[in-house]
Amino acid sequence: MNTIKIKFLFSVYAIINLLFIVKYGSRQEIIPTSLLLILYLLIVSGVLFICLKYRENINNFKKFNFYFFGFSVLILTLLILINILVEKNSLNVDRWSAMEVTIHSIINGIYPYNLPDHLGKTSSNLPSLSYLGLPFYLIGDVGFLQPFVFFILLIFLYKSKILPYQKLILSVLFLFSVAFMWEIYVKSDLMSNLIIVILFMLIWHDLFKDNYFKKPLLLAFIISFIILTRGIVIIPLTIFLFSKYIKSNTKEKIIFSIGVILFLMILSLPILISIPDIETLIEHNPFNHQTRYSSKFLQVIFILVPFIISFYMKNMLQIIYYSFLLIFILMFLTMFMNIFKNGFNESIFYSAFDLSYLGMIIPFSIFAFTLQLEPNEKRI
């Protein structure tokens, strides 16, 4: 157990959630924000302390999986209920409506990136994110995506080899994350996107740890699909796969490379055929929206660095940790640059910086923290 890493990971997790409390806690007058911050730290630290103190009891509890499955169903029900109770049009966050606009446009053959959502903004959703949201759009609420992905995460934990107390801690850290619950409330898709990436890496590693490129065409499809959800996923995917790609044989390289190009084109086809003209594409495209808060220099650096880091990875624990580290550095550098330029209040309380982007760090911080508690590669 690396106590320095564990303390660092928990500190980052806590700081992000405390920033959410600072921003949104100040909008109510019942409980002072300072007291909310203290209570939050005490509650989360207390729950973690109990889980760690009684870890042997939790691990030896014979009916743990039975109760954990029941717990998973209960949580899914509660998260769906939150989505139903929240009136989406009352929200001042447009992730759900941006997704609805994109899905509606794809279905009807219309270019989506110059159409306004319910707040008058335009979508930054890449095609695959819309495909993920499509089933929930058809049943009436794309906000169900995040509870469904979290339920998939809980089922993954239920089936996984990690110790019972780790399963409990990982679940609790998500549920006690203000940033995560904010995403549920506003019907966002940001964290679910990153959870899918982590689950893919863990499952693929478990299935093909001897050769990640054993099924190159299937891998090409999955990678293409995930890349077309959100640009940030390139960081963990590159760390996870690039060194293995270099070591794969020529046949695997060719099949994978051609497959990625082909699948990227096929998945993007509904968007490509709906482009009205080049001017519209240049002015209105998802990459402009997704990269507007960070500098181009930072973006280039954080696209290149994962290729180098990939060669130094020895196990999944390192891959998860360094994915967390790079996303953490990128997001916090971007936030600090915005604070330096626009001031703390404008960046945190208003729109100079989108605080919810820090939520992309949360899934990696939780997984890295939990796995560091018992760094056993055989259990990952």
PDB file of N, CA, C and O in Angstrom, residues 132-175:
ATOM      1  N   LEU A 132     -24.819   6.297 -27.504  1.00  0.00           N
ATOM      2  CA  LEU A 132     -25.017   5.796 -26.133  1.00  0.00           C
ATOM      3  C   LEU A 132     -26.317   6.326 -25.542  1.00  0.00           C
ATOM      4  O   LEU A 132     -27.015   5.631 -24.809  1.00  0.00           O
ATOM      5  N   GLY A 133     -26.620   7.575 -25.859  1.00  0.00           N
ATOM      6  CA  GLY A 133     -27.816   8.185 -25.310  1.00  0.00           C
ATOM      7  C   GLY A 133     -29.094   7.827 -26.042  1.00  0.00           C
ATOM      8  O   GLY A 133     -30.201   8.054 -25.520  1.00  0.00           O
ATOM      9  N   LEU A 134     -28.970   7.252 -27.255  1.00  0.00           N
ATOM     10  CA  LEU A 134     -30.139   6.975 -28.098  1.00  0.00           C
ATOM     11  C   LEU A 134     -31.212   6.129 -27.415  1.00  0.00           C
ATOM     12  O   LEU A 134     -32.401   6.490 -27.463  1.00  0.00           O
ATOM     13  N   PRO A 135     -30.879   5.002 -26.760  1.00  0.00           N
ATOM     14  CA  PRO A 135     -31.935   4.191 -26.115  1.00  0.00           C
ATOM     15  C   PRO A 135     -32.716   4.987 -25.071  1.00  0.00           C
ATOM     16  O   PRO A 135     -33.934   4.819 -24.935  1.00  0.00           O
ATOM     17  N   PHE A 136     -32.034   5.878 -24.358  1.00  0.00           N
ATOM     18  CA  PHE A 136     -32.677   6.656 -23.306  1.00  0.00           C
ATOM     19  C   PHE A 136     -33.484   7.819 -23.902  1.00  0.00           C
ATOM     20  O   PHE A 136     -34.500   8.224 -23.345  1.00  0.00           O
ATOM     21  N   TYR A 137     -33.029   8.321 -25.032  1.00  0.00           N
ATOM     22  CA  TYR A 137     -33.790   9.327 -25.775  1.00  0.00           C
ATOM     23  C   TYR A 137     -35.122   8.733 -26.232  1.00  0.00           C
ATOM     24  O   TYR A 137     -36.166   9.382 -26.146  1.00  0.00           O
ATOM     25  N   LEU A 138     -35.069   7.485 -26.674  1.00  0.00           N
ATOM     26  CA  LEU A 138     -36.278   6.825 -27.186  1.00  0.00           C
ATOM     27  C   LEU A 138     -37.292   6.530 -26.082  1.00  0.00           C
ATOM     28  O   LEU A 138     -38.488   6.460 -26.352  1.00  0.00           O
ATOM     29  N   ILE A 139     -36.795   6.354 -24.838  1.00  0.00           N
ATOM     30  CA  ILE A 139     -37.742   6.112 -23.735  1.00  0.00           C
ATOM     31  C   ILE A 139     -38.108   7.414 -23.018  1.00  0.00           C
ATOM     32  O   ILE A 139     -38.847   7.398 -22.038  1.00  0.00           O
ATOM     33  N   GLY A 140     -37.551   8.532 -23.506  1.00  0.00           N
ATOM     34  CA  GLY A 140     -38.043   9.826 -23.034  1.00  0.00           C
ATOM     35  C   GLY A 140     -37.128  10.672 -22.184  1.00  0.00           C
ATOM     36  O   GLY A 140     -37.478  11.814 -21.867  1.00  0.00           O
ATOM     37  N   ASP A 141     -35.921  10.165 -21.785  1.00  0.00           N
ATOM     38  CA  ASP A 141     -35.053  10.982 -20.929  1.00  0.00           C
ATOM     39  C   ASP A 141     -33.605  10.501 -21.045  1.00  0.00           C
ATOM     40  O   ASP A 141     -33.252   9.444 -20.518  1.00  0.00           O
ATOM     41  N   VAL A 142     -32.755  11.294 -21.708  1.00  0.00           N
ATOM     42  CA  VAL A 142     -31.338  10.929 -21.856  1.00  0.00           C
ATOM     43  C   VAL A 142     -30.621  10.967 -20.504  1.00  0.00           C
ATOM     44  O   VAL A 142     -29.519  10.426 -20.370  1.00  0.00           O
ATOM     45  N   GLY A 143     -31.251  11.594 -19.507  1.00  0.00           N
ATOM     46  CA  GLY A 143     -30.664  11.636 -18.163  1.00  0.00           C
ATOM     47  C   GLY A 143     -30.523  10.274 -17.520  1.00  0.00           C
ATOM     48  O   GLY A 143     -29.745  10.104 -16.576  1.00  0.00           O
ATOM     49  N   PHE A 144     -31.248   9.274 -18.037  1.00  0.00           N
ATOM     50  CA  PHE A 144     -31.149   7.918 -17.487  1.00  0.00           C
ATOM     51  C   PHE A 144     -29.807   7.257 -17.812  1.00  0.00           C
ATOM     52  O   PHE A 144     -29.471   6.218 -17.237  1.00  0.00           O
ATOM     53  N   LEU A 145     -29.045   7.842 -18.739  1.00  0.00           N
ATOM     54  CA  LEU A 145     -27.759   7.258 -19.128  1.00  0.00           C
ATOM     55  C   LEU A 145     -26.827   7.116 -17.930  1.00  0.00           C
ATOM     56  O   LEU A 145     -26.227   6.054 -17.726  1.00  0.00           O
ATOM     57  N   GLN A 146     -26.683   8.191 -17.136  1.00  0.00           N
ATOM     58  CA  GLN A 146     -25.734   8.154 -16.019  1.00  0.00           C
ATOM     59  C   GLN A 146     -26.125   7.121 -14.960  1.00  0.00           C
ATOM     60  O   GLN A 146     -25.272   6.332 -14.535  1.00  0.00           O
ATOM     61  N   PRO A 147     -27.384   7.046 -14.498  1.00  0.00           N
ATOM     62  CA  PRO A 147     -27.745   5.973 -13.557  1.00  0.00           C
ATOM     63  C   PRO A 147     -27.506   4.575 -14.132  1.00  0.00           C
ATOM     64  O   PRO A 147     -27.065   3.673 -13.414  1.00  0.00           O
ATOM     65  N   PHE A 148     -27.794   4.396 -15.427  1.00  0.00           N
ATOM     66  CA  PHE A 148     -27.605   3.091 -16.054  1.00  0.00           C
ATOM     67  C   PHE A 148     -26.131   2.711 -16.070  1.00  0.00           C
ATOM     68  O   PHE A 148     -25.768   1.571 -15.736  1.00  0.00           O
ATOM     69  N   VAL A 149     -25.255   3.651 -16.432  1.00  0.00           N
ATOM     70  CA  VAL A 149     -23.809   3.369 -16.454  1.00  0.00           C
ATOM     71  C   VAL A 149     -23.310   3.072 -15.043  1.00  0.00           C
ATOM     72  O   VAL A 149     -22.483   2.176 -14.843  1.00  0.00           O
ATOM     73  N   PHE A 150     -23.820   3.806 -14.051  1.00  0.00           N
ATOM     74  CA  PHE A 150     -23.408   3.531 -12.671  1.00  0.00           C
ATOM     75  C   PHE A 150     -23.870   2.150 -12.227  1.00  0.00           C
ATOM     76  O   PHE A 150     -23.149   1.443 -11.509  1.00  0.00           O
ATOM     77  N   PHE A 151     -25.053   1.740 -12.667  1.00  0.00           N
ATOM     78  CA  PHE A 151     -25.536   0.400 -12.351  1.00  0.00           C
ATOM     79  C   PHE A 151     -24.630  -0.657 -13.002  1.00  0.00           C
ATOM     80  O   PHE A 151     -24.303  -1.668 -12.368  1.00  0.00           O
ATOM     81  N   ILE A 152     -24.203  -0.404 -14.238  1.00  0.00           N
ATOM     82  CA  ILE A 152     -23.260  -1.309 -14.911  1.00  0.00           C
ATOM     83  C   ILE A 152     -21.962  -1.391 -14.113  1.00  0.00           C
ATOM     84  O   ILE A 152     -21.378  -2.472 -13.959  1.00  0.00           O
ATOM     85  N   LEU A 153     -21.511  -0.253 -13.590  1.00  0.00           N
ATOM     86  CA  LEU A 153     -20.317  -0.235 -12.745  1.00  0.00           C
ATOM     87  C   LEU A 153     -20.515  -1.105 -11.510  1.00  0.00           C
ATOM     88  O   LEU A 153     -19.633  -1.906 -11.149  1.00  0.00           O
ATOM     89  N   LEU A 154     -21.662  -0.986 -10.861  1.00  0.00           N
ATOM     90  CA  LEU A 154     -21.937  -1.783  -9.660  1.00  0.00           C
ATOM     91  C   LEU A 154     -22.003  -3.275  -9.973  1.00  0.00           C
ATOM     92  O   LEU A 154     -21.523  -4.110  -9.198  1.00  0.00           O
ATOM     93  N   ILE A 155     -22.583  -3.619 -11.132  1.00  0.00           N
ATOM     94  CA  ILE A 155     -22.627  -5.034 -11.544  1.00  0.00           C
ATOM     95  C   ILE A 155     -21.220  -5.540 -11.853  1.00  0.00           C
ATOM     96  O   ILE A 155     -20.868  -6.684 -11.525  1.00  0.00           O
ATOM     97  N   PHE A 156     -20.410  -4.688 -12.457  1.00  0.00           N
ATOM     98  CA  PHE A 156     -18.998  -5.043 -12.695  1.00  0.00           C
ATOM     99  C   PHE A 156     -18.311  -5.344 -11.371  1.00  0.00           C
ATOM    100  O   PHE A 156     -17.576  -6.335 -11.245  1.00  0.00           O
ATOM    101  N   LEU A 157     -18.523  -4.491 -10.372  1.00  0.00           N
ATOM    102  CA  LEU A 157     -17.925  -4.710  -9.058  1.00  0.00           C
ATOM    103  C   LEU A 157     -18.439  -6.006  -8.443  1.00  0.00           C
ATOM    104  O   LEU A 157     -17.670  -6.767  -7.833  1.00  0.00           O
ATOM    105  N   TYR A 158     -19.727  -6.247  -8.582  1.00  0.00           N
ATOM    106  CA  TYR A 158     -20.351  -7.465  -8.072  1.00  0.00           C
ATOM    107  C   TYR A 158     -19.645  -8.714  -8.628  1.00  0.00           C
ATOM    108  O   TYR A 158     -19.408  -9.691  -7.906  1.00  0.00           O
ATOM    109  N   LYS A 159     -19.279  -8.658  -9.916  1.00  0.00           N
ATOM    110  CA  LYS A 159     -18.651  -9.805 -10.580  1.00  0.00           C
ATOM    111  C   LYS A 159     -17.130  -9.826 -10.429  1.00  0.00           C
ATOM    112  O   LYS A 159     -16.497 -10.851 -10.682  1.00  0.00           O
ATOM    113  N   SER A 160     -16.541  -8.701 -10.049  1.00  0.00           N
ATOM    114  CA  SER A 160     -15.084  -8.578 -10.084  1.00  0.00           C
ATOM    115  C   SER A 160     -14.404  -9.339  -8.944  1.00  0.00           C
ATOM    116  O   SER A 160     -15.042  -9.764  -7.983  1.00  0.00           O
ATOM    117  N   LYS A 161     -13.061  -9.424  -9.058  1.00  0.00           N
ATOM    118  CA  LYS A 161     -12.265 -10.169  -8.088  1.00  0.00           C
ATOM    119  C   LYS A 161     -11.725  -9.290  -6.969  1.00  0.00           C
ATOM    120  O   LYS A 161     -11.041  -9.801  -6.073  1.00  0.00           O
ATOM    121  N   ILE A 162     -11.982  -7.991  -7.029  1.00  0.00           N
ATOM    122  CA  ILE A 162     -11.456  -7.138  -5.961  1.00  0.00           C
ATOM    123  C   ILE A 162     -12.191  -7.460  -4.656  1.00  0.00           C
ATOM    124  O   ILE A 162     -13.299  -7.977  -4.658  1.00  0.00           O
ATOM    125  N   LEU A 163     -11.547  -7.147  -3.543  1.00  0.00           N
ATOM    126  CA  LEU A 163     -12.066  -7.541  -2.238  1.00  0.00           C
ATOM    127  C   LEU A 163     -13.375  -6.811  -1.911  1.00  0.00           C
ATOM    128  O   LEU A 163     -13.586  -5.676  -2.345  1.00  0.00           O
ATOM    129  N   PRO A 164     -14.254  -7.457  -1.129  1.00  0.00           N
ATOM    130  CA  PRO A 164     -15.547  -6.848  -0.802  1.00  0.00           C
ATOM    131  C   PRO A 164     -15.456  -5.444  -0.213  1.00  0.00           C
ATOM    132  O   PRO A 164     -16.238  -4.564  -0.572  1.00  0.00           O
ATOM    133  N   TYR A 165     -14.497  -5.215   0.694  1.00  0.00           N
ATOM    134  CA  TYR A 165     -14.425  -3.887   1.305  1.00  0.00           C
ATOM    135  C   TYR A 165     -14.038  -2.830   0.272  1.00  0.00           C
ATOM    136  O   TYR A 165     -14.450  -1.653   0.373  1.00  0.00           O
ATOM    137  N   GLN A 166     -13.246  -3.229  -0.754  1.00  0.00           N
ATOM    138  CA  GLN A 166     -12.904  -2.299  -1.829  1.00  0.00           C
ATOM    139  C   GLN A 166     -14.128  -1.976  -2.685  1.00  0.00           C
ATOM    140  O   GLN A 166     -14.312  -0.835  -3.123  1.00  0.00           O
ATOM    141  N   LYS A 167     -14.955  -2.987  -2.929  1.00  0.00           N
ATOM    142  CA  LYS A 167     -16.196  -2.754  -3.688  1.00  0.00           C
ATOM    143  C   LYS A 167     -17.065  -1.741  -2.962  1.00  0.00           C
ATOM    144  O   LYS A 167     -17.638  -0.832  -3.578  1.00  0.00           O
ATOM    145  N   LEU A 168     -17.137  -1.897  -1.639  1.00  0.00           N
ATOM    146  CA  LEU A 168     -17.959  -0.997  -0.836  1.00  0.00           C
ATOM    147  C   LEU A 168     -17.397   0.418  -0.859  1.00  0.00           C
ATOM    148  O   LEU A 168     -18.136   1.392  -1.057  1.00  0.00           O
ATOM    149  N   ILE A 169     -16.082   0.542  -0.694  1.00  0.00           N
ATOM    150  CA  ILE A 169     -15.444   1.856  -0.682  1.00  0.00           C
ATOM    151  C   ILE A 169     -15.615   2.554  -2.021  1.00  0.00           C
ATOM    152  O   ILE A 169     -15.950   3.750  -2.090  1.00  0.00           O
ATOM    153  N   LEU A 170     -15.408   1.826  -3.105  1.00  0.00           N
ATOM    154  CA  LEU A 170     -15.529   2.425  -4.431  1.00  0.00           C
ATOM    155  C   LEU A 170     -16.951   2.947  -4.667  1.00  0.00           C
ATOM    156  O   LEU A 170     -17.142   4.070  -5.155  1.00  0.00           O
ATOM    157  N   SER A 171     -17.933   2.153  -4.279  1.00  0.00           N
ATOM    158  CA  SER A 171     -19.333   2.566  -4.433  1.00  0.00           C
ATOM    159  C   SER A 171     -19.644   3.788  -3.585  1.00  0.00           C
ATOM    160  O   SER A 171     -20.273   4.748  -4.043  1.00  0.00           O
ATOM    161  N   VAL A 172     -19.193   3.750  -2.341  1.00  0.00           N
ATOM    162  CA  VAL A 172     -19.472   4.835  -1.395  1.00  0.00           C
ATOM    163  C   VAL A 172     -18.829   6.147  -1.863  1.00  0.00           C
ATOM    164  O   VAL A 172     -19.438   7.218  -1.763  1.00  0.00           O
ATOM    165  N   LEU A 173     -17.605   6.069  -2.384  1.00  0.00           N
ATOM    166  CA  LEU A 173     -16.922   7.281  -2.838  1.00  0.00           C
ATOM    167  C   LEU A 173     -17.663   7.944  -3.994  1.00  0.00           C
ATOM    168  O   LEU A 173     -17.703   9.175  -4.091  1.00  0.00           O
ATOM    169  N   PHE A 174     -18.251   7.147  -4.872  1.00  0.00           N
ATOM    170  CA  PHE A 174     -19.069   7.726  -5.941  1.00  0.00           C
ATOM    171  C   PHE A 174     -20.327   8.372  -5.352  1.00  0.00           C
ATOM    172  O   PHE A 174     -20.668   9.509  -5.688  1.00  0.00           O
ATOM    173  N   LEU A 175     -20.994   7.655  -4.488  1.00  0.00           N
ATOM    174  CA  LEU A 175     -22.270   8.149  -3.952  1.00  0.00           C
ATOM    175  C   LEU A 175     -22.091   9.346  -3.019  1.00  0.00           C
ATOM    176  O   LEU A 175     -22.999  10.164  -2.876  1.00  0.00           O
TER     177      LEU A 175
END
